[in-house]
Amino acid sequence: MTTANRRRFALATALAVCLLVAFLAPGLAAPDKVKTEYYKGKVVSLADALEKFGSHLDPDAVPHWLALVADDGKTYPLIKDEGARMFFKDDRLLNRPMRLTGRILPGSQLLQVVEVHSYVKGELHELYYWCDVCSIKRFEKKKCDCCGGPMELREVPVKK
């Protein structure tokens, strides 16, 4: 084997080892398990939730923060992502009994919502937006992605 071939072989071996470590390293450390649970309560503006604790927060300080005030009295600020976006875009969903499926981010009280259900007359309902023209279901209030028409809020009883 020539010197040039030995260098190529050594370089290829080193590259293969680096790639192997890069692909296997994430699997070597056990990730923290984040538990998904049900949280029952009402979604309200964070300023309103804090006011109940006697804190008169400047409304400009948290104009777009929402929180779940759970039935057990705990308050969980919502992370504004695709899971909770419907609350930020549709005021009709605030101050109503809800069951949020989500997880608390480690080291915080921030709630990341995965799924939303409402309670209507004590019964659990699936909550979504529907376009009758295109038969498209979405989980936030917006115009239809397909036809650009309005999407209507639907609450359908969950089948037992």
Coordinates of C-alpha atoms in Angstrom, one line a residue:
M1 CA 0.0 0.0 0.0
T2 CA 1.4 3.4 -1.0
T3 CA 1.7 6.3 1.4
A4 CA -1.1 8.2 -0.4
N5 CA -3.4 5.1 0.0
R6 CA -2.6 4.8 3.7
R7 CA -3.5 8.4 4.2
R8 CA -6.8 8.0 2.4
F9 CA -7.6 4.9 4.4
A10 CA -6.7 6.6 7.7
L11 CA -8.8 9.6 6.7
A12 CA -11.8 7.5 5.6
T13 CA -11.5 5.5 8.9
A14 CA -11.4 8.6 11.0
L15 CA -14.4 10.0 9.2
A16 CA -16.3 6.8 9.6
V17 CA -15.6 6.8 13.4
C18 CA -16.7 10.4 13.7
L19 CA -20.0 9.7 11.8
L20 CA -20.6 6.6 13.9
V21 CA -20.2 8.6 17.1
A22 CA -22.4 11.4 15.8
F23 CA -25.2 9.0 15.0
L24 CA -25.0 6.9 18.1
A25 CA -24.3 9.6 20.7
P26 CA -27.9 10.8 21.0
G27 CA -29.1 7.3 21.7
L28 CA -26.4 6.6 24.4
A29 CA -27.7 9.1 26.9
A30 CA -31.2 8.3 28.3
P31 CA -33.4 11.4 27.6
D32 CA -35.5 12.8 30.4
K33 CA -39.0 11.4 30.1
V34 CA -41.5 14.1 29.7
K35 CA -44.9 12.8 30.9
T36 CA -48.0 13.7 28.9
E37 CA -51.0 14.2 31.2
Y38 CA -54.6 15.7 31.2
Y39 CA -55.1 19.1 32.7
K40 CA -58.7 20.3 33.3
G41 CA -59.6 23.9 33.8
K42 CA -60.1 27.2 31.9
V43 CA -57.7 29.1 29.6
V44 CA -57.6 32.8 30.6
S45 CA -55.2 35.7 29.9
L46 CA -52.2 35.4 32.2
A47 CA -52.9 39.0 33.5
D48 CA -56.3 37.9 34.6
A49 CA -54.9 34.8 36.3
L50 CA -52.3 36.8 38.2
E51 CA -54.9 39.4 39.3
K52 CA -56.6 36.7 41.3
F53 CA -53.4 36.3 43.3
G54 CA -53.4 40.0 44.0
S55 CA -50.8 40.9 41.5
H56 CA -51.8 43.9 39.4
L57 CA -49.7 43.3 36.4
D58 CA -49.2 46.0 33.8
P59 CA -51.3 44.7 30.8
D60 CA -48.5 45.7 28.5
A61 CA -46.1 43.3 30.3
V62 CA -47.8 40.1 29.1
P63 CA -50.3 41.2 26.4
H64 CA -50.3 37.8 24.6
W65 CA -49.7 35.3 27.4
L66 CA -52.5 32.8 28.2
A67 CA -52.6 30.3 31.0
L68 CA -54.6 27.3 32.1
V69 CA -56.1 27.8 35.5
A70 CA -56.6 24.2 36.4
D71 CA -59.5 22.9 38.5
D72 CA -57.0 22.1 41.3
G73 CA -56.0 25.9 41.5
K74 CA -52.6 25.6 39.8
T75 CA -51.8 28.0 37.0
Y76 CA -49.9 26.9 33.9
P77 CA -48.7 29.5 31.3
L78 CA -49.3 28.1 27.8
I79 CA -46.5 27.8 25.2
K80 CA -47.7 29.5 22.1
D81 CA -47.2 26.8 19.5
E82 CA -49.4 24.7 17.2
G83 CA -50.9 22.9 20.1
A84 CA -52.3 26.0 21.9
R85 CA -52.6 28.4 19.0
M86 CA -56.4 28.0 18.8
F87 CA -56.7 29.8 22.1
F88 CA -54.6 32.7 21.0
K89 CA -56.6 33.2 17.8
D90 CA -60.2 32.5 19.0
D91 CA -61.5 34.4 22.1
R92 CA -64.6 32.1 22.1
L93 CA -62.4 29.4 23.6
L94 CA -61.4 31.4 26.7
N95 CA -63.0 31.1 30.1
R96 CA -64.6 27.8 29.2
P97 CA -64.2 24.3 30.7
M98 CA -61.4 22.5 28.8
R99 CA -59.3 19.3 29.0
L100 CA -55.8 19.9 27.6
T101 CA -53.5 17.0 27.0
G102 CA -50.0 18.2 27.4
R103 CA -46.7 18.2 29.2
I104 CA -45.0 20.5 31.6
L105 CA -41.5 21.5 30.4
P106 CA -38.8 20.3 32.8
G107 CA -37.8 22.8 35.4
S108 CA -40.8 25.1 34.7
Q109 CA -44.6 25.4 35.0
L110 CA -44.9 26.0 31.2
L111 CA -47.5 23.8 29.6
Q112 CA -47.0 22.6 26.1
V113 CA -50.4 21.6 24.7
V114 CA -50.6 18.5 22.5
E115 CA -54.4 18.1 22.2
V116 CA -57.5 20.1 23.2
H117 CA -61.0 19.0 24.2
S118 CA -63.8 21.1 25.5
Y119 CA -66.6 20.2 27.9
V120 CA -70.2 21.0 26.8
K121 CA -72.8 20.3 29.4
G122 CA -70.3 18.1 31.2
E123 CA -69.5 16.0 28.2
L124 CA -66.1 15.8 26.5
H125 CA -66.0 17.2 22.9
E126 CA -63.3 17.2 20.2
L127 CA -62.6 20.7 19.2
Y128 CA -61.4 21.7 15.7
Y129 CA -62.1 24.0 12.7
W130 CA -63.7 22.6 9.6
C131 CA -64.1 23.7 5.9
D132 CA -67.3 22.4 4.4
V133 CA -66.1 23.1 0.9
C134 CA -62.9 21.2 1.1
S135 CA -63.6 18.8 4.0
I136 CA -60.4 20.0 5.8
K137 CA -59.9 19.8 9.5
R138 CA -57.5 22.2 11.3
F139 CA -56.7 23.1 14.9
E140 CA -56.5 26.8 14.6
K141 CA -58.8 29.6 13.5
K142 CA -57.8 30.7 10.0
K143 CA -58.8 30.7 6.3
C144 CA -58.9 27.3 4.6
D145 CA -55.5 26.4 3.1
C146 CA -57.2 25.0 0.0
C147 CA -60.1 27.4 -1.0
G148 CA -59.3 30.4 1.2
G149 CA -62.8 30.3 2.6
P150 CA -63.8 30.5 6.3
M151 CA -63.5 27.6 8.6
E152 CA -66.1 27.0 11.3
L153 CA -65.5 26.0 14.8
R154 CA -66.8 22.5 15.5
E155 CA -67.3 20.7 18.8
V156 CA -68.1 17.0 18.4
P157 CA -68.9 14.7 21.3
V158 CA -66.1 12.2 21.9
K159 CA -67.4 8.6 21.2
K160 CA -67.1 6.4 24.2

